[in-house]
CSV table of C-alpha atoms and ligand atoms in Angstrom, one decimal:
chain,number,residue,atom,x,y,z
A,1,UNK,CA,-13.1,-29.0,52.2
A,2,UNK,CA,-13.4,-30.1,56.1
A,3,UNK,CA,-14.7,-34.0,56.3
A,4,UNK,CA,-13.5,-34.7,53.2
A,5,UNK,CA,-10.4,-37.5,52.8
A,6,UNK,CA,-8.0,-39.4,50.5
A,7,UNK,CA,-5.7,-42.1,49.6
A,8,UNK,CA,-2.7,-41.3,47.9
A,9,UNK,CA,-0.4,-44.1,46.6
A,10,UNK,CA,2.9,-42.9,45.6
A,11,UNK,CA,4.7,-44.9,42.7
A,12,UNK,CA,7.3,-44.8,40.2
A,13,UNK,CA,11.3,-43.2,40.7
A,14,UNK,CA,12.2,-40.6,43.5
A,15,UNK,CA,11.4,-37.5,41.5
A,16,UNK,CA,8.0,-38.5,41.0
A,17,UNK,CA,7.2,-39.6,44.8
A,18,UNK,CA,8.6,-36.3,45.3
A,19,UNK,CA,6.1,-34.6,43.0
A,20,UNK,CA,3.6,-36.8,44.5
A,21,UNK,CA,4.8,-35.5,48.1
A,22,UNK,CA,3.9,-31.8,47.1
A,23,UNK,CA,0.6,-32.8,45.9
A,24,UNK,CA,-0.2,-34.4,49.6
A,25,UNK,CA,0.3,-31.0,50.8
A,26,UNK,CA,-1.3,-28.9,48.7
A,27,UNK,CA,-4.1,-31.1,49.3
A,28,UNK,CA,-3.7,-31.1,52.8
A,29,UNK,CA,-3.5,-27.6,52.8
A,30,UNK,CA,-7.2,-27.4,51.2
A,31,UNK,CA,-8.1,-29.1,54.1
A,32,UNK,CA,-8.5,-32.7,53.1
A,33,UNK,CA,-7.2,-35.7,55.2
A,34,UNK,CA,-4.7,-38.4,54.3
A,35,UNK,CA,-5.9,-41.5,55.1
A,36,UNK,CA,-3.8,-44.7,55.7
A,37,UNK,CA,-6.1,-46.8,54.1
A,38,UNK,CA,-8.2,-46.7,50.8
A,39,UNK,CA,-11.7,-48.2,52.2
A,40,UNK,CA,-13.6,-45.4,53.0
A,41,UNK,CA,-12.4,-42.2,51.5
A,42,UNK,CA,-13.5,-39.3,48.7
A,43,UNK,CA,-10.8,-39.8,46.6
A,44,UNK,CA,-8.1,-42.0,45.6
A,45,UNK,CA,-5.3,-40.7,44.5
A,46,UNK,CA,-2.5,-43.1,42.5
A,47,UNK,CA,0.8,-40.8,41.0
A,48,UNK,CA,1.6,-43.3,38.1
A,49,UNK,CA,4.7,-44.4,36.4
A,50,UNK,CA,4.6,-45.0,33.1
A,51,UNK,CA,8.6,-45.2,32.0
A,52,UNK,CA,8.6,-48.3,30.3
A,53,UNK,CA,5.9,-51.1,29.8
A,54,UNK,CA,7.0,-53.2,32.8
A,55,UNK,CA,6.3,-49.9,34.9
A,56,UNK,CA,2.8,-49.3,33.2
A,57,UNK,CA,1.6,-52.3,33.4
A,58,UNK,CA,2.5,-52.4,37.3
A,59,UNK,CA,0.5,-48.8,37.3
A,60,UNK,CA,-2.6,-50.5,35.6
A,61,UNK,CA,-2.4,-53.4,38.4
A,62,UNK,CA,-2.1,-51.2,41.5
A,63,UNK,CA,-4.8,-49.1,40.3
A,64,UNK,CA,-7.3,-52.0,39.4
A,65,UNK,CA,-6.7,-53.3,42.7
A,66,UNK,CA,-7.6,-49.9,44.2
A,67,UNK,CA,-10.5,-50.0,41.7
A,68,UNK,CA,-13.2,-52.0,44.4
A,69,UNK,CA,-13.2,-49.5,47.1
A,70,UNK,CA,-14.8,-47.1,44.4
A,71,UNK,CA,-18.0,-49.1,46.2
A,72,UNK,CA,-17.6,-47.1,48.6
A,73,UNK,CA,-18.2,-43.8,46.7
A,74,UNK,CA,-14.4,-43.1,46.1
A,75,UNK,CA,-13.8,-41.2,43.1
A,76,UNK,CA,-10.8,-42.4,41.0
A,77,UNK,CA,-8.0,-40.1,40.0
A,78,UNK,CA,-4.7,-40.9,38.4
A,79,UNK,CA,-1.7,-38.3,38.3
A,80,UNK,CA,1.7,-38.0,37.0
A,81,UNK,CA,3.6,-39.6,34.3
A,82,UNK,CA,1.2,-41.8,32.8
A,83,UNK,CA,-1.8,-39.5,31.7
A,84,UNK,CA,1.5,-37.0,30.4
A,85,UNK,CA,2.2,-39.7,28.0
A,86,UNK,CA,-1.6,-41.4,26.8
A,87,UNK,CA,-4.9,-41.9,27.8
A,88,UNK,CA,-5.3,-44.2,30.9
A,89,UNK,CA,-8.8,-43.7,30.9
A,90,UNK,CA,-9.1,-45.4,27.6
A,91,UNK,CA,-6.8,-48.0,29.2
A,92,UNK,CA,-8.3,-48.2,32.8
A,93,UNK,CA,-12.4,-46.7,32.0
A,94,UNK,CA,-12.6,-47.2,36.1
A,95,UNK,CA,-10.6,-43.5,36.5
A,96,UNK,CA,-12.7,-41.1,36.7
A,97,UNK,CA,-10.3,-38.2,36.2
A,98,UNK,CA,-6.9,-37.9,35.4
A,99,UNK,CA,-4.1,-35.1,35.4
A,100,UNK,CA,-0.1,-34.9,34.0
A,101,UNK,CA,2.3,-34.3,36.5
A,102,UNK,CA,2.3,-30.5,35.8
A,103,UNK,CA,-1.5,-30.1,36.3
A,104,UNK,CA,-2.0,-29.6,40.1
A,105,UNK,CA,-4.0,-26.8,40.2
A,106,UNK,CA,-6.7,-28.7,37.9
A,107,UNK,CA,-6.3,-31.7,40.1
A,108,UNK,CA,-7.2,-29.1,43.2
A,109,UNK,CA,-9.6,-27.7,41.7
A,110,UNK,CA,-11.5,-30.9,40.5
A,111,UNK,CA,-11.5,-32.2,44.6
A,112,UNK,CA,-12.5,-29.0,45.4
A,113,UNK,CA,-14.8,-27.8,43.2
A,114,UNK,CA,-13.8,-24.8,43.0
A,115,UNK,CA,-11.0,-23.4,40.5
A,116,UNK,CA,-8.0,-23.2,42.5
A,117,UNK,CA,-5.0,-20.8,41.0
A,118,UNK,CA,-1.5,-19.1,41.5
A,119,UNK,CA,-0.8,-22.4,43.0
A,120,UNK,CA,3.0,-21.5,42.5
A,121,UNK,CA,5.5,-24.3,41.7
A,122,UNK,CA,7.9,-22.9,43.8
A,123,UNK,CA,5.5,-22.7,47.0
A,124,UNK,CA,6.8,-25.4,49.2
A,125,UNK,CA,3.9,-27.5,51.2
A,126,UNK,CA,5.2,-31.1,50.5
A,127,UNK,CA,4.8,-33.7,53.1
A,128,UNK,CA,8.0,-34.8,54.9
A,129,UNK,CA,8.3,-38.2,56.2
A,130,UNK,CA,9.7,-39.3,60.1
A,131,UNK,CA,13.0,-40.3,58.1
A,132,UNK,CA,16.3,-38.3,58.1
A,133,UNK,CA,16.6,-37.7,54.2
A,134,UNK,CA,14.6,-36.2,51.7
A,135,UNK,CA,15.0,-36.2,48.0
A,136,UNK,CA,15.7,-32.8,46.2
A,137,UNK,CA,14.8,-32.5,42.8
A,138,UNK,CA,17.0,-30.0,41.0
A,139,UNK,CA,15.4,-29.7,37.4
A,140,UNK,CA,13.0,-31.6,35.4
A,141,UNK,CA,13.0,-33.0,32.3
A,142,UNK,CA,15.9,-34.0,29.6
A,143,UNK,CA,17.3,-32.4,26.5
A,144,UNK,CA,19.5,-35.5,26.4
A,145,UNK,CA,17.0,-38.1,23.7
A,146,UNK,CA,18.4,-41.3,24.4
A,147,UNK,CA,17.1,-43.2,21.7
A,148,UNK,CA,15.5,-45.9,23.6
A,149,UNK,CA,13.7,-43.1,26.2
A,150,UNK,CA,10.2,-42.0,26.1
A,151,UNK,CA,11.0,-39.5,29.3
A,152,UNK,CA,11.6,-36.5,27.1
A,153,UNK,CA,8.4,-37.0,26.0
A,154,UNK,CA,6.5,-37.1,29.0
A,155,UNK,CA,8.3,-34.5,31.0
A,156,UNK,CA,9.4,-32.1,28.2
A,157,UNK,CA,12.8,-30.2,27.5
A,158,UNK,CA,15.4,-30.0,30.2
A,159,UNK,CA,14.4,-27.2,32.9
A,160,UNK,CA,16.8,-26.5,36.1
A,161,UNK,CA,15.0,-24.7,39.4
A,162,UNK,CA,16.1,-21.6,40.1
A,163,UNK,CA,19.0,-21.5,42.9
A,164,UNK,CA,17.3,-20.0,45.1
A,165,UNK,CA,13.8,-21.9,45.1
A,166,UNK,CA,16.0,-25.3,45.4
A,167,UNK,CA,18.1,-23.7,48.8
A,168,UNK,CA,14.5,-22.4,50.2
A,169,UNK,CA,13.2,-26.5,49.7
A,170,UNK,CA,16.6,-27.6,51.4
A,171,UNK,CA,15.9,-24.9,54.3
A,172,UNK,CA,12.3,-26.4,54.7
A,173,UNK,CA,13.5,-29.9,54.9
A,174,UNK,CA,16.3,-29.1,57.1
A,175,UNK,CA,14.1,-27.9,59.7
A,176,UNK,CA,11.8,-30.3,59.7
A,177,UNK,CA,14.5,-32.8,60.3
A,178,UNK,CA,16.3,-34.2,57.6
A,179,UNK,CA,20.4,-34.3,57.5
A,180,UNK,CA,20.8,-35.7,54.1
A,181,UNK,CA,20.1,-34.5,50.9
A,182,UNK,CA,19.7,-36.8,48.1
A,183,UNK,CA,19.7,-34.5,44.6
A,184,UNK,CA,17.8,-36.4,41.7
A,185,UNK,CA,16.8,-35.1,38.0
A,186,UNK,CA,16.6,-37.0,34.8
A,187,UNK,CA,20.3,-35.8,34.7
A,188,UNK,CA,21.5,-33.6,37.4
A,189,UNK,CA,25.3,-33.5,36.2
A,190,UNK,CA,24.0,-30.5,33.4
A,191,UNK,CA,22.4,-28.8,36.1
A,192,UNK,CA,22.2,-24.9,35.6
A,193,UNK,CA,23.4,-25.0,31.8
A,194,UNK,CA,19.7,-23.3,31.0
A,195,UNK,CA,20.0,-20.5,33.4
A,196,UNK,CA,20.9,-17.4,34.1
A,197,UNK,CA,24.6,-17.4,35.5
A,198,UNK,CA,24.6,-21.1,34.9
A,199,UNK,CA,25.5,-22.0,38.3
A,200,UNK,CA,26.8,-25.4,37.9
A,201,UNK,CA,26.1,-28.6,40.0
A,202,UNK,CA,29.2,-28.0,42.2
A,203,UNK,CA,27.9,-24.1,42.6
A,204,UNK,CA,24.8,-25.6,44.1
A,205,UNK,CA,26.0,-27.9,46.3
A,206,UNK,CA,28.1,-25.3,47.7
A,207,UNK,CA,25.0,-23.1,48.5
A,208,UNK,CA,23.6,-26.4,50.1
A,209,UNK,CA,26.3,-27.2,52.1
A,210,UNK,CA,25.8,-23.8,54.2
A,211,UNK,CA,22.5,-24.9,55.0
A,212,UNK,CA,22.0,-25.5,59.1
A,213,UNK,CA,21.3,-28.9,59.7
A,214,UNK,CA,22.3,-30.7,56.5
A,215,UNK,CA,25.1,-32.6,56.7
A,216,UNK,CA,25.2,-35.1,53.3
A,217,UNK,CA,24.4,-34.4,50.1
A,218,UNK,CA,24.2,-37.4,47.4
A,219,UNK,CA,24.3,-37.2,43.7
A,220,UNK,CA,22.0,-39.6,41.9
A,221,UNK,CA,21.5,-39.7,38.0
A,222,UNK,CA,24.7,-38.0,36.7
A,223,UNK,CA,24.8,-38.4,32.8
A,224,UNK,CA,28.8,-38.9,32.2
A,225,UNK,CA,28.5,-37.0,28.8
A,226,UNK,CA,27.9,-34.1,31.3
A,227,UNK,CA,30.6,-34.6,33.7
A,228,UNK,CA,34.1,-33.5,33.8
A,229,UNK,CA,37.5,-33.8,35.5
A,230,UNK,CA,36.7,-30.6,36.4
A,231,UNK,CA,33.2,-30.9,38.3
A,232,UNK,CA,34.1,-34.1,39.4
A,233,UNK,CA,36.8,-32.3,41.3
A,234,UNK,CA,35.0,-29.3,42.2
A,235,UNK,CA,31.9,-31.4,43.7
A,236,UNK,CA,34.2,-34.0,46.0
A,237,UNK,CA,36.2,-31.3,47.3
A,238,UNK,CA,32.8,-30.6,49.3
A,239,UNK,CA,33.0,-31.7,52.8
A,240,UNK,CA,29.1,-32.3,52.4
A,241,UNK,CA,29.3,-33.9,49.4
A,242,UNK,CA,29.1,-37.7,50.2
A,243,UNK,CA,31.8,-39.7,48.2
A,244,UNK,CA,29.4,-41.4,46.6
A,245,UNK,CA,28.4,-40.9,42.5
A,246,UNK,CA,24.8,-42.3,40.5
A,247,UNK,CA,26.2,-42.1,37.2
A,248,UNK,CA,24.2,-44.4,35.3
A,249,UNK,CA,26.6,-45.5,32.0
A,250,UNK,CA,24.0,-48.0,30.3
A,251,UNK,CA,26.7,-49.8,28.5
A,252,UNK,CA,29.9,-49.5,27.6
A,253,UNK,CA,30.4,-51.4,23.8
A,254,UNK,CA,30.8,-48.3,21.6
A,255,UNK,CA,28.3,-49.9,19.3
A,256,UNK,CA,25.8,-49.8,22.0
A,257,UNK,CA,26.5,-46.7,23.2
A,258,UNK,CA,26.0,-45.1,19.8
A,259,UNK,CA,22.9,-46.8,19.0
A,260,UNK,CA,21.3,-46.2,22.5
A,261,UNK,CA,22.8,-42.2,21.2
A,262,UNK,CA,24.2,-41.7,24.8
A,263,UNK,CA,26.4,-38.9,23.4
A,264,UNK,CA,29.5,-40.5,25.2
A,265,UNK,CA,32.0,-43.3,24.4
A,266,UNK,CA,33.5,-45.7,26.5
A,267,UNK,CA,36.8,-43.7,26.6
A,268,UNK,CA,35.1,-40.8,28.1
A,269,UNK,CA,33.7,-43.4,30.8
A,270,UNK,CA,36.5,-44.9,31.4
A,271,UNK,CA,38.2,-41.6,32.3
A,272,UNK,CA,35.9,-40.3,34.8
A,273,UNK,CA,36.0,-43.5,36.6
A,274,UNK,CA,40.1,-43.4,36.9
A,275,UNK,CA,39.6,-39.9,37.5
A,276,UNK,CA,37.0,-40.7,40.8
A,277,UNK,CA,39.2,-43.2,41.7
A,278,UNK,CA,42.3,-41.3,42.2
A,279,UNK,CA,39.9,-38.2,44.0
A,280,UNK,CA,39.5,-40.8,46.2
A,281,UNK,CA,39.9,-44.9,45.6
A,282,UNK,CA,37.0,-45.7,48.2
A,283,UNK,CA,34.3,-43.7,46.3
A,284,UNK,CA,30.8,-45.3,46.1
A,285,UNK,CA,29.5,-45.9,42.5
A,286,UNK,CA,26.4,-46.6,41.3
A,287,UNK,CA,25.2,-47.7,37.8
A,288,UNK,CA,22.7,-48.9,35.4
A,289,UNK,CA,22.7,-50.9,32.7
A,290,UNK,CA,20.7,-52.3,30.1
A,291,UNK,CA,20.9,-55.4,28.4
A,292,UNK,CA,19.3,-56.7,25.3
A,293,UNK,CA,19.1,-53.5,23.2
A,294,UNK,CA,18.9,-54.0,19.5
A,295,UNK,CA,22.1,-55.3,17.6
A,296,UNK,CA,23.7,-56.5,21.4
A,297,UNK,CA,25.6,-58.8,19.9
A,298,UNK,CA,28.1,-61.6,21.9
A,299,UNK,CA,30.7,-59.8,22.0
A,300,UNK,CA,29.5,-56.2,23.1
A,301,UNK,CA,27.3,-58.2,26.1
A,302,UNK,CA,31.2,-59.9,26.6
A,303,UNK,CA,32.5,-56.1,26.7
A,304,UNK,CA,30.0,-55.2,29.1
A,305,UNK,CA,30.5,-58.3,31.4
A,306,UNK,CA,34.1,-57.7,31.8
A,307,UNK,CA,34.1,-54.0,32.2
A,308,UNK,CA,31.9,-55.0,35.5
A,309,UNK,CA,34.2,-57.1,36.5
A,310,UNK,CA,37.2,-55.3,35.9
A,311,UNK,CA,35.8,-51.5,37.2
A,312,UNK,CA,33.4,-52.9,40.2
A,313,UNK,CA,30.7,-51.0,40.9
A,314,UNK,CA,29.4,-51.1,44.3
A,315,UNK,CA,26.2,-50.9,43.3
A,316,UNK,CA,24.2,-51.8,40.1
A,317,UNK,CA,21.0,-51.7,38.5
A,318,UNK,CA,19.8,-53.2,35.6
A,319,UNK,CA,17.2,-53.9,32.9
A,320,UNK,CA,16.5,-55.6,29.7
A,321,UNK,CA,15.5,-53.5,27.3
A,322,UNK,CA,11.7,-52.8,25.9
A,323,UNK,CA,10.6,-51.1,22.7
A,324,UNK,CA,8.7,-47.6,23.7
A,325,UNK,CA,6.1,-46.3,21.2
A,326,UNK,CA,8.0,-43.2,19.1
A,327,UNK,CA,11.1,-43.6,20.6
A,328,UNK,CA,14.2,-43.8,17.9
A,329,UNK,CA,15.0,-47.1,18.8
A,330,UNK,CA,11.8,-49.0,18.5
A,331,UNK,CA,12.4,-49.2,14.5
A,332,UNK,CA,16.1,-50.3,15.1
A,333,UNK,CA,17.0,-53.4,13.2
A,334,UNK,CA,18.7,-56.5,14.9
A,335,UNK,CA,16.3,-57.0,17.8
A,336,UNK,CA,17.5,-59.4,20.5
A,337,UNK,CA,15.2,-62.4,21.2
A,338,UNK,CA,13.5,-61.9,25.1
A,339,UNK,CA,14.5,-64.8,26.1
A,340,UNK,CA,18.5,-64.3,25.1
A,341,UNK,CA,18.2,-60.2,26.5
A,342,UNK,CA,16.8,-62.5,29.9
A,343,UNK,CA,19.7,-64.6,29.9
A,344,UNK,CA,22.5,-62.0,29.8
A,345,UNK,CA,20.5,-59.8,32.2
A,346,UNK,CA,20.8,-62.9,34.8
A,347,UNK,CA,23.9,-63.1,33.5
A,348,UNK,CA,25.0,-59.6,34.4
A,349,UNK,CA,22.8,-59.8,37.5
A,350,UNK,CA,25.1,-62.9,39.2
A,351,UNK,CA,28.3,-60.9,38.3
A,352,UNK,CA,27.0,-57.6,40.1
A,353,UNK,CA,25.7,-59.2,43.0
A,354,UNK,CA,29.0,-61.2,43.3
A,355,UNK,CA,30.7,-57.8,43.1
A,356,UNK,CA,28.4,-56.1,45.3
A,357,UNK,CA,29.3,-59.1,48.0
A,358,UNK,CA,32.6,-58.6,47.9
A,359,UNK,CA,32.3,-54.8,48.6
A,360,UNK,CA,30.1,-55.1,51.3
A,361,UNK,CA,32.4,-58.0,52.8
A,362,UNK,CA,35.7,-55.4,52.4
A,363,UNK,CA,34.0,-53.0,54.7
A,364,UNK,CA,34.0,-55.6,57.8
A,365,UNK,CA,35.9,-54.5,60.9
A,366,UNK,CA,36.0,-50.4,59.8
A,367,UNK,CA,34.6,-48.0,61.9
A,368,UNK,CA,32.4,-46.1,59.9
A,369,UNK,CA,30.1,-42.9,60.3
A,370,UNK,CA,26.6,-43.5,59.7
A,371,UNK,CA,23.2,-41.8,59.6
A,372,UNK,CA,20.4,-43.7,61.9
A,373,UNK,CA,17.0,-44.0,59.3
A,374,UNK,CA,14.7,-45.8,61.5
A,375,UNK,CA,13.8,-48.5,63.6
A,376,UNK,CA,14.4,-51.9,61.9
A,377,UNK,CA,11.1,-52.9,60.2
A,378,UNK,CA,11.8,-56.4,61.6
A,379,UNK,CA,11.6,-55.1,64.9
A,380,UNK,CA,13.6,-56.9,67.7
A,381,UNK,CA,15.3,-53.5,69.4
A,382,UNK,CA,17.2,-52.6,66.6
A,383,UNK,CA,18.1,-49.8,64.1
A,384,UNK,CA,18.4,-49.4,61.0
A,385,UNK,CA,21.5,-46.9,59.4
A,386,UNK,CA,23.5,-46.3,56.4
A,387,UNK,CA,27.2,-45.1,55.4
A,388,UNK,CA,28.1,-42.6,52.9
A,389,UNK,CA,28.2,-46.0,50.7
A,390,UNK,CA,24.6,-46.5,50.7
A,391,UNK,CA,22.0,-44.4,49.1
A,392,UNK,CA,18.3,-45.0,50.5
A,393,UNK,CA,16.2,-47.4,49.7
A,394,UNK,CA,18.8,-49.0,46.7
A,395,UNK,CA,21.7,-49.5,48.3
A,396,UNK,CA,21.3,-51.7,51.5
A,397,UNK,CA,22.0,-50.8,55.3
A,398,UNK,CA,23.6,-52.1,58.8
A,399,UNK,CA,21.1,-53.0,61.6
A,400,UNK,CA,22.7,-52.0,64.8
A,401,UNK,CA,21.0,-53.3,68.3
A,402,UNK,CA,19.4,-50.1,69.6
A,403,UNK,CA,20.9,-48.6,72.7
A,404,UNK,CA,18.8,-46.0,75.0
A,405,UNK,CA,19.1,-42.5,73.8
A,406,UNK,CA,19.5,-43.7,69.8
A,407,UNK,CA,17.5,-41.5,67.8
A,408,UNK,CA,16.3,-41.1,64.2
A,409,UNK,CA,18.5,-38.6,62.3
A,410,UNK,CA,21.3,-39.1,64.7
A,411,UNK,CA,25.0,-39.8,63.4
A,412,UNK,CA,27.1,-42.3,65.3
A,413,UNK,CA,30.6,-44.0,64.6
A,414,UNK,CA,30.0,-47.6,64.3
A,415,UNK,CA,31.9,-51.1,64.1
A,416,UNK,CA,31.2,-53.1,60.7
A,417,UNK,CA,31.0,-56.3,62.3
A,418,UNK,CA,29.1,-57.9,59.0
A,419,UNK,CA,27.4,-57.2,55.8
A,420,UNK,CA,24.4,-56.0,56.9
A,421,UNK,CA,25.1,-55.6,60.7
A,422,UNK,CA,27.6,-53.0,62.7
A,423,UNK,CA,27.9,-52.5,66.5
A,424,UNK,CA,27.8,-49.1,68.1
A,425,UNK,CA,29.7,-48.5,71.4
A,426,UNK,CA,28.3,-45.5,73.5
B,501,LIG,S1,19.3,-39.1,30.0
B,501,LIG,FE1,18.5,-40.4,28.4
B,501,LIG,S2,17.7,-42.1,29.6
B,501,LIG,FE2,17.9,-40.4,31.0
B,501,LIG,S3,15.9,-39.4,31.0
B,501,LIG,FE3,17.2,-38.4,29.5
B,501,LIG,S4,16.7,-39.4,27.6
B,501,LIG,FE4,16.0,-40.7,29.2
């Protein structure tokens, strides 16, 4: 495969940029060359999104902008999510070949030529960026059917990695730099339930912590119907374990949450978040929300804009929701005009950022610990770093003027001095 090159562009959530890394080196390992650029290559290669419309329809665009350089003799390929759930080639006739997220032999063997097997899941080749964190995925695929969610159907049952091949993936990333850990699945919060032993999510990060060289580990995507007094307090009594928590609640009317069929009420929410607080009142959360499912009426949007503004999340996402093709809730009844579901997520949107300010502002003048990521993209000698508070690429991060002997990866006690700014004295 010597000579031969590709383009890769990585889209969609963390867990499938992280499949996406693995294919880079399994192709690398056949020999093939990244390139930075798409102009003159063999192949280009786009991992695709395709969770809800909004994220198919940004899939279609990158790829028919990709689509020109096949002028150049590029062959086309599309992987991941999308081809799992339809046809893209019906939908984009440009791609020449397309494979589902668990079909990287196939996709080997097509750039090839040659059939490529026993490429084992577990063997560990991905690529591993200059940045001092990785993502980790613990499991794939959900058991959970939220009725608005098409995820179960392109990524099948719930399945947890074994133990050991997850600690083996945190030993490779740990020596080739990265401190922090950040663990993602479509739910990692019923991690182990399916396997032998059923070592729990607290079990695991145990095993994690003992590995040299890491020295955070963040929980993204933890599904509160799966989380308990009992983990919670098991997990944070972790040294490693960053007091931080992803746990994404959607809503909290109980009309909602029955209709969305998020198997957990707003009592139960409401107790794990008093329960985090009193582990420890300056945890991090993170949720997501959606707005403008069917039968949102006044007063469950009301509900939800209050319980924002009473709990305040540090950090929040949100969405309007969109009917998915053979989901359970794209026959519900009750549908919310666009243009109202807009208006309450702006709505929602000024309220979280306003909260979000406020949090940020509250952390001015502490010293806090934080992990240097990279050099600011804006240049200008400085840095860029994050607290326990801020998972990557979501949550924000200080810019600190860079001082001689900083490095990437490096931990360092720094001065808040603003928002987005802190001050490190050597
Ligand atoms: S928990 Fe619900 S929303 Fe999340 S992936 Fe599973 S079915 Fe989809």
């Amino acid at each position: 495969m010597a000579n031969k090159s590709y383009y890769f562009l990585n889209l969609g959530c963390p867990k499938n940029q992280t499949d996406g890394d693995n294919i880079r080196g399994a192709l690398n390992g056949l020999g093939l060359t990244e390139a930075e650029s798409p102009e003159i290559v063999d192949y280009i290669i786009v991992n695709t999104c395709a969770f809800i419309e909004d994220a198919r329809l940004e899939t279609q665009g990158e790829i028919r902008e990709l689509e020109e350089y096949k002028k150049n003799g590029a062959r086309l390929i599309a992987v991941g999510c999308y081809p799992a759930l339809s046809d893209i080639r019906k939908d984009i006739p440009a791609v020449d070949a397309a494979f589902r997220f668990n079909q990287v032999e196939e996709l080997l063997s097509y750039v090839s030529g040659d059939k490529i097997g026993c490429h084992s899941p577990d063997q560990i080749n991905r690529v591993v960026e200059d940045l001092p964190y990785a993502y980790l995925v613990i499991s794939d695929g959900c058991d959970n059917r939220c009725s608005y969610c098409s995820i179960p159907m392109i990524r099948g049952g719930y399945r947890s990695r074994p133990v050991m091949s997850i600690l083996k993936e945190a030993e490779y990333l740990a020596k080739n730099g990265i401190k922090e850990l950040v663990l993602v699945a479509q739910d990692t919060a019923i991690y182990g339930n399916d396997i032998q032993g059923k070592p729990d999510l607290a079990c695991l990060c145990r095993m994690l912590a003992g590995v040299g060289g890491i020295e955070w580990l963040r929980i993204m995507y933890a599904h509160p119907a799966h989380l308990s007094e009992d983990l919670l307090d098991k997990l944070f009594a972790i040294d490693k374990v960053c007091r931080y928590l992803d746990m994404p609640i959607q809503h909290i009317s109980p009309n909602m949450l029955s209709r969305m069929k998020r198997q957990c009420g707003p009592a139960k929410i409401k107790q794990l978040i008093n329960h985090l607080r009193k582990i420890d009142n300056d945890i991090s959360l993170r949720t997501t929300l959606m707005v403008g499912f069917p039968g949102e009426a006044d007063d469950d949007f009301k509900a939800l804009l209050d319980f924002i503004e009473e709990t305040k999340f540090d950090h929040l996402g949100a969405f309007t929701y969109s009917p998915e093709a053979n989901t359970a809730a794209e026959d519900l009844d009750n549908r919310v005009e666009p243009e109202l579901a807009g208006e309450r997520y702006e709505m929602l949107y000024d309220v979280a950022e306003d909260i979000s300010s406020q949090k940020a502002e509250a952390q001015k003048g502490i010293r806090q610990k934080l992990l240097i990521e990279r050099e600011s993209l804006e240049g200008g000698g400085y840095m860029e770093a994050r607290s326990y508070r801020q998972a990557p690429e979501i949550d924000g991060f200080y810019r600190i003027p860079e001082k001689r002997g900083m490095k990437i990866g490096q931990f360092i006690e720094a001065l808040i001095k603003d928002v987005d700014q802190a001050e490190y004295e050597v």
